[in-house]
Short mmCIF file of C-alpha atoms in Angstrom, two decimals:
data_model
loop_
_atom_site.label_atom_id
_atom_site.label_comp_id
_atom_site.label_asym_id
_atom_site.label_seq_id
_atom_site.Cartn_x
_atom_site.Cartn_y
_atom_site.Cartn_z
CA MET A 1 11.00 -20.16 -25.03
CA PRO A 2 8.95 -22.31 -27.37
CA SER A 3 6.04 -20.69 -29.08
CA GLY A 4 2.69 -21.90 -27.94
CA GLY A 5 2.49 -19.81 -24.82
CA GLY A 6 4.45 -21.30 -22.00
CA MET A 7 4.10 -17.90 -20.35
CA ASP A 8 0.33 -17.85 -20.99
CA ASP A 9 -0.02 -21.21 -19.25
CA ASN A 10 1.66 -19.77 -16.14
CA ARG A 11 -0.61 -16.71 -16.17
CA GLY A 12 -3.67 -18.92 -16.49
CA GLU A 13 -2.50 -21.03 -13.57
CA MET A 14 -1.85 -17.91 -11.48
CA GLY A 15 -5.33 -16.68 -12.36
CA HIS A 16 -6.82 -19.95 -11.13
CA GLN A 17 -4.80 -19.73 -7.91
CA ALA A 18 -5.98 -16.15 -7.36
CA GLY A 19 -9.56 -17.23 -8.02
CA ALA A 20 -9.21 -20.05 -5.53
CA ALA A 21 -7.81 -17.63 -2.94
CA VAL A 22 -10.73 -15.25 -3.47
CA LEU A 23 -13.19 -18.13 -3.15
CA MET A 24 -11.50 -19.27 0.05
CA VAL A 25 -11.70 -15.77 1.53
CA LEU A 26 -15.38 -15.46 0.61
CA LEU A 27 -16.18 -18.87 2.12
CA VAL A 28 -14.41 -17.98 5.34
CA GLN A 29 -16.17 -14.63 5.59
CA ARG A 30 -19.67 -15.59 4.56
CA TYR A 31 -20.05 -19.08 6.01
CA ARG A 32 -17.39 -18.99 8.72
CA VAL A 33 -15.78 -22.07 7.18
CA ARG A 34 -12.88 -23.30 9.26
CA LEU A 35 -9.70 -24.09 7.40
CA SER A 36 -8.15 -27.19 8.91
CA SER A 37 -5.40 -27.88 6.39
CA ALA A 38 -4.08 -24.34 6.10
CA THR A 39 -3.37 -21.74 8.72
CA LEU A 40 -4.18 -18.25 7.59
CA SER A 41 -3.75 -15.25 9.81
CA PHE A 42 -6.47 -12.65 10.09
CA SER A 43 -4.27 -9.97 8.53
CA ILE A 44 -3.64 -12.13 5.45
CA LEU A 45 -7.35 -12.76 5.04
CA LYS A 46 -8.17 -9.09 5.50
CA ARG A 47 -5.56 -7.99 2.96
CA ALA A 48 -6.59 -10.67 0.48
CA ASN A 49 -10.19 -9.53 0.85
CA ALA A 50 -9.24 -5.89 0.31
CA ALA A 51 -7.23 -6.84 -2.77
CA ALA A 52 -9.89 -9.19 -4.14
CA LEU A 53 -13.03 -7.10 -3.79
CA PRO A 54 -12.16 -4.49 -6.45
CA PHE A 55 -11.60 -7.31 -8.97
CA ARG A 56 -14.99 -8.94 -8.48
CA PHE A 57 -16.78 -7.32 -11.38
CA GLY A 58 -14.16 -6.83 -14.03
CA LYS A 59 -11.06 -4.70 -14.19
CA PRO A 60 -10.71 -2.14 -11.41
CA LYS A 61 -10.67 1.55 -12.16
CA ALA A 62 -7.07 2.74 -12.04
CA ARG A 63 -6.58 5.57 -9.58
CA SER A 64 -4.01 8.25 -10.17
CA PRO A 65 -1.17 8.74 -7.69
CA SER A 66 -2.62 12.12 -6.70
CA ASP A 67 -5.98 10.49 -5.85
CA ILE A 68 -4.23 7.80 -3.79
CA VAL A 69 -2.11 10.31 -1.87
CA ARG A 70 -5.10 12.62 -1.29
CA ALA A 71 -7.28 9.76 0.00
CA THR A 72 -4.46 8.52 2.25
CA ARG A 73 -3.86 11.99 3.64
CA ASP A 74 -7.56 12.47 4.38
CA ALA A 75 -7.83 9.08 6.10
CA VAL A 76 -4.72 9.67 8.23
CA LEU A 77 -6.00 13.09 9.33
CA LYS A 78 -9.33 11.54 10.38
CA LEU A 79 -7.70 8.80 12.51
CA ASP A 80 -8.16 10.79 15.72
CA THR A 81 -11.87 11.49 15.20
CA GLY A 82 -13.31 8.74 12.99
CA ASP A 83 -13.85 4.99 12.97
CA ARG A 84 -10.27 3.79 13.40
CA ARG A 85 -10.88 0.28 11.98
CA LYS A 86 -12.49 1.58 8.78
CA LEU A 87 -9.88 4.30 8.33
CA ASN A 88 -7.05 1.80 8.86
CA GLU A 89 -8.54 -0.38 6.11
CA GLU A 90 -8.63 2.63 3.78
CA ILE A 91 -5.05 3.56 4.67
CA SER A 92 -3.87 -0.03 4.13
CA LYS A 93 -5.60 -0.21 0.75
CA ASN A 94 -3.97 3.04 -0.35
CA LEU A 95 -0.53 2.01 0.92
CA VAL A 96 -0.78 -1.22 -1.07
CA ALA A 97 -1.70 0.84 -4.15
CA MET A 98 1.37 3.03 -3.57
CA LYS A 99 3.57 -0.06 -3.28
CA VAL A 100 2.17 -1.40 -6.56
CA ILE A 101 3.08 1.88 -8.25
CA LEU A 102 6.58 1.89 -6.75
CA TYR A 103 7.48 -1.78 -7.11
CA GLY A 104 5.21 -3.06 -9.88
CA GLU A 105 2.83 -5.99 -9.68
CA GLY A 106 3.71 -9.57 -10.49
CA GLU A 107 5.83 -9.64 -13.60
CA SER A 108 5.01 -6.09 -14.68
CA GLU A 109 7.56 -3.40 -14.01
CA PRO A 110 6.55 -0.09 -12.42
CA SER A 111 5.68 2.76 -14.77
CA PRO A 112 8.38 5.47 -14.48
CA GLU A 113 5.79 8.19 -15.11
CA GLN A 114 3.54 6.96 -12.30
CA VAL A 115 6.49 6.50 -9.95
CA THR A 116 7.63 10.07 -10.61
CA GLN A 117 4.11 11.42 -10.15
CA LEU A 118 3.68 9.49 -6.88
CA PHE A 119 7.08 10.73 -5.67
CA HIS A 120 6.10 14.35 -6.34
CA GLU A 121 2.65 13.95 -4.78
CA ILE A 122 4.09 12.45 -1.60
CA ASN A 123 6.83 15.06 -1.46
CA ASN A 124 4.53 18.03 -2.18
CA GLY A 125 1.67 16.70 -0.07
CA ASP A 126 3.92 16.56 2.99
CA ILE A 127 2.54 13.10 3.77
CA LEU A 128 5.75 11.61 5.21
CA PRO A 129 5.49 13.74 8.38
CA LEU A 130 1.88 12.58 8.73
CA PHE A 131 2.97 8.96 8.43
CA ILE A 132 5.64 9.48 11.07
CA LYS A 133 3.28 11.32 13.44
CA HIS A 134 0.47 8.74 13.17
CA ILE A 135 2.37 5.50 12.55
CA GLY A 136 1.55 4.26 16.05
CA LYS A 137 -2.15 4.21 15.09
CA PHE A 138 -1.64 2.11 11.94
CA ASP A 139 -2.20 -1.63 11.68
CA PHE A 140 0.93 -3.79 11.71
CA GLU A 141 0.82 -4.47 7.96
CA ALA A 142 0.34 -0.76 7.23
CA LYS A 143 3.40 0.02 9.35
CA LYS A 144 5.43 -2.40 7.24
CA ASP A 145 4.07 -0.84 4.05
CA VAL A 146 5.01 2.65 5.25
CA ALA A 147 8.55 1.41 5.96
CA GLN A 148 8.85 -0.07 2.45
CA ILE A 149 7.48 3.07 0.79
CA PHE A 150 9.74 5.30 2.89
CA ASN A 151 12.75 3.12 2.05
CA ASN A 152 11.99 3.31 -1.67
CA LEU A 153 11.53 7.08 -1.61
CA LEU A 154 14.60 7.64 0.54
CA ARG A 155 16.78 5.88 -2.04
CA ARG A 156 15.23 7.69 -5.01
CA GLN A 157 17.75 9.97 -6.68
CA VAL A 158 16.80 13.04 -8.71
CA GLY A 159 19.84 14.15 -10.66
CA SER A 160 22.63 14.12 -8.11
CA ARG A 161 20.30 14.83 -5.17
CA TYR A 162 18.37 12.63 -2.76
CA PRO A 163 15.35 14.86 -2.02
CA ILE A 164 13.82 12.77 0.78
CA ALA A 165 17.16 12.44 2.57
CA GLU A 166 17.61 16.22 2.31
CA PHE A 167 14.03 16.72 3.53
CA MET A 168 14.70 14.55 6.58
CA LYS A 169 18.03 16.28 7.21
CA ASN A 170 16.30 19.66 7.27
CA ARG A 171 13.59 18.42 9.67
CA PRO A 172 15.39 16.77 12.59
CA GLU A 173 12.17 16.67 14.64
CA LEU A 174 10.98 13.94 12.25
CA LEU A 175 14.04 11.84 13.03
CA PHE A 176 13.37 12.23 16.76
CA ALA A 177 9.71 11.30 16.21
CA LEU A 178 10.81 8.19 14.30
CA SER A 179 13.11 7.12 17.08
CA ALA A 180 10.35 7.71 19.66
CA ALA A 181 7.79 5.66 17.69
#
């Protein structure tokens, strides 16, 4: 790669594209601008808005995996009694944060320390059974995120063991609940 920042040019271009996407979302929300040349679904706009708002005023505050898991657990437990739309937004935001920890963001690789911490928090917090029990109440995108997170954790090997696979093997009621959902 020649010196002079070919990579920096791409990052600058991606930053401009992200800025344009944020502007488009804000125009649609605030002024109800209709987009005639592009078709954007409501879920894409909602997710772009949720991802864009924390970046409005500088770099977002990084949340620890334990904070993310705790907030997700609290929101899932309140689904039966609280404002379902608001709680689903909170759950979706936290699931996206978990996916960023597990898969990385853009060109950056996931941090092994954060992945391990998230794995232990999810495993110790017993959040997978909550996801399975309440998955019918999640938005469509959140359901997809739960499937990706579950898939990643299921394949995670610790030594010669697969802890999530063993966990599921020891709790057959969860498998039945998954097949019923």
